[in-house]
């Protein structure tokens, strides 16, 4: 979206059918399929690589699964770095290393599929046994209360007599299968998630373009993901430096770039050549619950009460920043473009998620501050009258999909298509954040004044964007006539 607004032609590879339908309706060139079926060599005329590989495996809570997935990826990156760093490295030796890594990942994925199938069988068996336990309890005359206790604890009640031997056997067998199920889950965690290998794809594409005979390196690379992926980007940066790129990693706060929501993203920026990449300058204040927007009547008092650790070293010398953008401000601007959008009284968003580890303690954000992170569950968030728990009436108690997109800084005319559009919205990179990053990396020759003017115009174009003619989504092998394939 951001590249399109900036005037760059972009081609995407997307696995999800619904996301492809949306991209096609938006007039954005797309190949559908698993990115592992494609290679950098398929698009020799591409000059910039951007992406956001899957992050789920690094954000798994419990049992150290996320940590193991991260360690696996870092180990594979080290192997690739050694392969490209060798003085005797040839394309054949580099590609051989990648082939070995791919085979290891494929073997682990195949083994994981077998275990998943076995796990499903065990779960089905336990379901049957659970029903048999309930039936046996009922036939033995157990009360509903006792049945509930036994099924909840999944162990025999002390009140069960010798006549309940069959029931005891069922419960013991159920527990045996439970131990087996736990073992299968542990094996799956050791094998990891097949998506872990997808995180390596952008790096391999950069390596292939840099070292494969007949191909030219990308001029720039931009990758983003959740903060947990930052160690991966830092290791990526080491490899890219070896390949002749100047790099910068940066943890970016979306509201600090005019996005009306709080969201953190880990970004890797790389540019071929000797020109350094400075940090992308924040244009807006970061949101802190106890702060107030700049320029308000309470701003002076807030500055006096700010604790030392709230001030960053480079804040003192920077020009004053604009206030963060609230949900209300973003939605009001959207209504000025599309009057059909709902006009609500002051509201509070009650999150679908709990806070502080308590599922019942729903997060709350008032309309006059930035939204919490927009996720795939945004349609489940409830809108209530500010200062109360009373839901807004008249169908105003949920954000529309268009409004959810606006809080991600998509234009009101963006044509969401397919199923689970909320998930598509939650998965997306806020285009306004992407504008700042892409402009920064791809147009280093602009002066500060020129850059500000460029961004100002791009933001205005983003807000009023309308799709061009829909395009047909391509599939692997449909190279003919495509400008990046050369076929």
Short mmCIF file of C-alpha atoms in Angstrom, two decimals, residues 7 14 192 208 339 345 362 441-442 459 463:
data_model
loop_
_atom_site.label_atom_id
_atom_site.label_comp_id
_atom_site.label_asym_id
_atom_site.label_seq_id
_atom_site.Cartn_x
_atom_site.Cartn_y
_atom_site.Cartn_z
CA UNK A 7 4.75 5.65 -6.81
CA UNK A 14 0.86 -14.12 -0.79
CA UNK A 192 9.33 -26.79 16.02
CA UNK A 208 20.83 -15.53 -4.06
CA UNK A 339 -19.70 10.59 5.45
CA UNK A 345 -20.70 9.82 20.98
CA UNK A 362 -10.35 -6.38 29.74
CA UNK A 441 15.44 3.91 2.80
CA UNK A 442 14.63 4.44 -0.87
CA UNK A 459 0.05 10.90 3.64
CA UNK A 463 -5.94 9.09 2.98
#
